[in-house]
Amino acid sequence: RMVALGWALGSHDDGRYVAAMRQAAASGAGFWALDCDPAFAGELDIGVVVFDPKGNDRDNLAEEYVEIVNPTTAPLSHEGWTLRDETTGHQFTLPAGTIEPGGSYLVRSGSGQSDAENLYLEESFPVWSNQGETVLLLDPSGTLVDYRFLEPS
């Protein structure tokens, strides 16, 4: 019931909850009544999500990523923003940094040298499930500002 009302997240392990979660999001119920409608400006968005890179995901962790985009005409800080899935197991707070207007920042699951355009999470297993996933972007106050439902191809 809480998932259907938009006050809880459903895991992709149980299709009943995913359907209820998608319906709540589509209707803007509960915390899905978010600021990511097309008229909203001034916040970061989720861009491209590569959750199933070519080959064995464990061998290509740096190619599994979520793009954080600045759609505005002003630089925006990503410090304190959180990128997470529908579980509590994958939750990442972004470090200090700025995304230029129209620019982006890639949050990569694998190893590498983090810089102004890439954050490497240094995970040893894929973060985003190939069987279905919900990617959530929360601002520093914890407010949901964008999301993506990922489906297997």
PDB file of N, CA and C in Angstrom, residues 1-4 7-22 31-32 84-90 127-129 131-136 148-152:
ATOM      1  N   ARG A   1       0.816  -1.195   0.000  1.00  0.00           N
ATOM      2  CA  ARG A   1       0.000   0.000   0.000  1.00  0.00           C
ATOM      3  C   ARG A   1       0.862   1.261   0.000  1.00  0.00           C
ATOM      4  N   MET A   2       1.943   1.244   0.776  1.00  0.00           N
ATOM      5  CA  MET A   2       2.818   2.422   0.822  1.00  0.00           C
ATOM      6  C   MET A   2       3.475   2.682  -0.533  1.00  0.00           C
ATOM      7  N   VAL A   3       3.846   1.617  -1.251  1.00  0.00           N
ATOM      8  CA  VAL A   3       4.424   1.777  -2.586  1.00  0.00           C
ATOM      9  C   VAL A   3       3.383   2.398  -3.511  1.00  0.00           C
ATOM     10  N   ALA A   4       2.163   1.900  -3.469  1.00  0.00           N
ATOM     11  CA  ALA A   4       1.086   2.408  -4.332  1.00  0.00           C
ATOM     12  C   ALA A   4       0.759   3.871  -4.030  1.00  0.00           C
ATOM     13  N   TRP A   7       4.908   6.386  -1.124  1.00  0.00           N
ATOM     14  CA  TRP A   7       5.699   6.661   0.084  1.00  0.00           C
ATOM     15  C   TRP A   7       6.716   5.575   0.378  1.00  0.00           C
ATOM     16  N   ALA A   8       6.881   4.627  -0.527  1.00  0.00           N
ATOM     17  CA  ALA A   8       7.893   3.580  -0.390  1.00  0.00           C
ATOM     18  C   ALA A   8       8.318   3.153  -1.789  1.00  0.00           C
ATOM     19  N   LEU A   9       9.496   2.554  -1.866  1.00  0.00           N
ATOM     20  CA  LEU A   9      10.019   2.074  -3.137  1.00  0.00           C
ATOM     21  C   LEU A   9       9.791   0.578  -3.263  1.00  0.00           C
ATOM     22  N   GLY A  10       9.569   0.122  -4.479  1.00  0.00           N
ATOM     23  CA  GLY A  10       9.402  -1.299  -4.735  1.00  0.00           C
ATOM     24  C   GLY A  10      10.647  -1.866  -5.383  1.00  0.00           C
ATOM     25  N   SER A  11      11.020  -3.059  -4.996  1.00  0.00           N
ATOM     26  CA  SER A  11      12.194  -3.712  -5.567  1.00  0.00           C
ATOM     27  C   SER A  11      11.834  -4.399  -6.878  1.00  0.00           C
ATOM     28  N   HIS A  12      12.771  -4.387  -7.803  1.00  0.00           N
ATOM     29  CA  HIS A  12      12.550  -5.061  -9.081  1.00  0.00           C
ATOM     30  C   HIS A  12      12.524  -6.574  -8.929  1.00  0.00           C
ATOM     31  N   ASP A  13      12.823  -7.063  -7.733  1.00  0.00           N
ATOM     32  CA  ASP A  13      12.732  -8.501  -7.472  1.00  0.00           C
ATOM     33  C   ASP A  13      11.285  -8.967  -7.403  1.00  0.00           C
ATOM     34  N   ASP A  14      10.360  -8.044  -7.220  1.00  0.00           N
ATOM     35  CA  ASP A  14       8.941  -8.384  -7.121  1.00  0.00           C
ATOM     36  C   ASP A  14       8.151  -7.454  -8.037  1.00  0.00           C
ATOM     37  N   GLY A  15       7.698  -7.986  -9.164  1.00  0.00           N
ATOM     38  CA  GLY A  15       7.008  -7.197 -10.175  1.00  0.00           C
ATOM     39  C   GLY A  15       5.773  -6.465  -9.683  1.00  0.00           C
ATOM     40  N   ARG A  16       5.103  -6.989  -8.654  1.00  0.00           N
ATOM     41  CA  ARG A  16       3.910  -6.303  -8.135  1.00  0.00           C
ATOM     42  C   ARG A  16       4.272  -4.923  -7.604  1.00  0.00           C
ATOM     43  N   TYR A  17       5.384  -4.847  -6.910  1.00  0.00           N
ATOM     44  CA  TYR A  17       5.799  -3.571  -6.335  1.00  0.00           C
ATOM     45  C   TYR A  17       6.293  -2.608  -7.409  1.00  0.00           C
ATOM     46  N   VAL A  18       6.962  -3.124  -8.414  1.00  0.00           N
ATOM     47  CA  VAL A  18       7.447  -2.265  -9.493  1.00  0.00           C
ATOM     48  C   VAL A  18       6.268  -1.633 -10.216  1.00  0.00           C
ATOM     49  N   ALA A  19       5.248  -2.404 -10.514  1.00  0.00           N
ATOM     50  CA  ALA A  19       4.064  -1.866 -11.187  1.00  0.00           C
ATOM     51  C   ALA A  19       3.413  -0.778 -10.335  1.00  0.00           C
ATOM     52  N   ALA A  20       3.298  -1.013  -9.043  1.00  0.00           N
ATOM     53  CA  ALA A  20       2.698  -0.021  -8.147  1.00  0.00           C
ATOM     54  C   ALA A  20       3.570   1.229  -8.072  1.00  0.00           C
ATOM     55  N   MET A  21       4.885   1.045  -8.041  1.00  0.00           N
ATOM     56  CA  MET A  21       5.806   2.177  -7.972  1.00  0.00           C
ATOM     57  C   MET A  21       5.726   3.011  -9.246  1.00  0.00           C
ATOM     58  N   ARG A  22       5.688   2.358 -10.387  1.00  0.00           N
ATOM     59  CA  ARG A  22       5.587   3.083 -11.657  1.00  0.00           C
ATOM     60  C   ARG A  22       4.278   3.861 -11.754  1.00  0.00           C
ATOM     61  N   PHE A  31       6.146  10.950  -2.653  1.00  0.00           N
ATOM     62  CA  PHE A  31       7.394  11.645  -2.968  1.00  0.00           C
ATOM     63  C   PHE A  31       7.678  11.698  -4.455  1.00  0.00           C
ATOM     64  N   TRP A  32       6.862  11.060  -5.285  1.00  0.00           N
ATOM     65  CA  TRP A  32       7.007  11.171  -6.734  1.00  0.00           C
ATOM     66  C   TRP A  32       6.482  12.517  -7.242  1.00  0.00           C
ATOM     67  N   ARG A  84      21.129   6.909  -6.126  1.00  0.00           N
ATOM     68  CA  ARG A  84      20.834   5.628  -5.476  1.00  0.00           C
ATOM     69  C   ARG A  84      19.874   4.800  -6.301  1.00  0.00           C
ATOM     70  N   ASP A  85      19.697   3.536  -5.859  1.00  0.00           N
ATOM     71  CA  ASP A  85      18.690   2.672  -6.468  1.00  0.00           C
ATOM     72  C   ASP A  85      17.539   2.508  -5.491  1.00  0.00           C
ATOM     73  N   GLU A  86      16.625   1.581  -5.800  1.00  0.00           N
ATOM     74  CA  GLU A  86      15.442   1.427  -4.936  1.00  0.00           C
ATOM     75  C   GLU A  86      15.736   0.667  -3.648  1.00  0.00           C
ATOM     76  N   THR A  87      16.935   0.131  -3.519  1.00  0.00           N
ATOM     77  CA  THR A  87      17.322  -0.536  -2.276  1.00  0.00           C
ATOM     78  C   THR A  87      18.174   0.420  -1.452  1.00  0.00           C
ATOM     79  N   THR A  88      18.554   0.015  -0.279  1.00  0.00           N
ATOM     80  CA  THR A  88      19.480   0.839   0.501  1.00  0.00           C
ATOM     81  C   THR A  88      20.921   0.406   0.275  1.00  0.00           C
ATOM     82  N   GLY A  89      21.137  -0.627  -0.539  1.00  0.00           N
ATOM     83  CA  GLY A  89      22.472  -1.149  -0.763  1.00  0.00           C
ATOM     84  C   GLY A  89      23.345  -0.297  -1.662  1.00  0.00           C
ATOM     85  N   HIS A  90      22.753   0.464  -2.550  1.00  0.00           N
ATOM     86  CA  HIS A  90      23.509   1.297  -3.469  1.00  0.00           C
ATOM     87  C   HIS A  90      23.070   2.742  -3.298  1.00  0.00           C
ATOM     88  N   VAL A 127      26.755  -2.142 -10.115  1.00  0.00           N
ATOM     89  CA  VAL A 127      25.835  -1.423  -9.233  1.00  0.00           C
ATOM     90  C   VAL A 127      24.409  -1.526  -9.758  1.00  0.00           C
ATOM     91  N   TRP A 128      24.243  -1.340 -11.055  1.00  0.00           N
ATOM     92  CA  TRP A 128      22.913  -1.275 -11.657  1.00  0.00           C
ATOM     93  C   TRP A 128      22.564  -2.626 -12.262  1.00  0.00           C
ATOM     94  N   SER A 129      21.449  -3.186 -11.846  1.00  0.00           N
ATOM     95  CA  SER A 129      21.040  -4.531 -12.252  1.00  0.00           C
ATOM     96  C   SER A 129      20.587  -4.580 -13.701  1.00  0.00           C
ATOM     97  N   GLN A 131      18.585  -6.776 -14.762  1.00  0.00           N
ATOM     98  CA  GLN A 131      17.229  -7.319 -14.745  1.00  0.00           C
ATOM     99  C   GLN A 131      16.165  -6.257 -14.492  1.00  0.00           C
ATOM    100  N   GLY A 132      16.569  -5.021 -14.313  1.00  0.00           N
ATOM    101  CA  GLY A 132      15.630  -3.939 -14.037  1.00  0.00           C
ATOM    102  C   GLY A 132      16.111  -3.169 -12.828  1.00  0.00           C
ATOM    103  N   GLU A 133      15.886  -1.883 -12.841  1.00  0.00           N
ATOM    104  CA  GLU A 133      16.456  -1.031 -11.806  1.00  0.00           C
ATOM    105  C   GLU A 133      15.718   0.298 -11.785  1.00  0.00           C
ATOM    106  N   THR A 134      15.784   0.946 -10.652  1.00  0.00           N
ATOM    107  CA  THR A 134      15.304   2.314 -10.528  1.00  0.00           C
ATOM    108  C   THR A 134      16.472   3.167 -10.096  1.00  0.00           C
ATOM    109  N   VAL A 135      16.783   4.208 -10.860  1.00  0.00           N
ATOM    110  CA  VAL A 135      17.856   5.134 -10.519  1.00  0.00           C
ATOM    111  C   VAL A 135      17.199   6.408 -10.014  1.00  0.00           C
ATOM    112  N   LEU A 136      17.621   6.849  -8.835  1.00  0.00           N
ATOM    113  CA  LEU A 136      17.047   8.029  -8.205  1.00  0.00           C
ATOM    114  C   LEU A 136      18.130   9.072  -7.975  1.00  0.00           C
ATOM    115  N   ARG A 148      14.919   7.369 -13.162  1.00  0.00           N
ATOM    116  CA  ARG A 148      14.808   6.572 -14.380  1.00  0.00           C
ATOM    117  C   ARG A 148      14.451   5.156 -13.977  1.00  0.00           C
ATOM    118  N   PHE A 149      13.493   4.575 -14.686  1.00  0.00           N
ATOM    119  CA  PHE A 149      13.193   3.157 -14.554  1.00  0.00           C
ATOM    120  C   PHE A 149      13.946   2.469 -15.688  1.00  0.00           C
ATOM    121  N   LEU A 150      14.816   1.538 -15.355  1.00  0.00           N
ATOM    122  CA  LEU A 150      15.603   0.824 -16.352  1.00  0.00           C
ATOM    123  C   LEU A 150      15.014  -0.554 -16.574  1.00  0.00           C
ATOM    124  N   GLU A 151      14.924  -0.929 -17.834  1.00  0.00           N
ATOM    125  CA  GLU A 151      14.401  -2.244 -18.209  1.00  0.00           C
ATOM    126  C   GLU A 151      15.442  -3.002 -19.004  1.00  0.00           C
ATOM    127  N   PRO A 152      15.488  -4.327 -18.862  1.00  0.00           N
ATOM    128  CA  PRO A 152      16.426  -5.112 -19.676  1.00  0.00           C
ATOM    129  C   PRO A 152      16.109  -4.945 -21.164  1.00  0.00           C
TER     130      PRO A 152
END
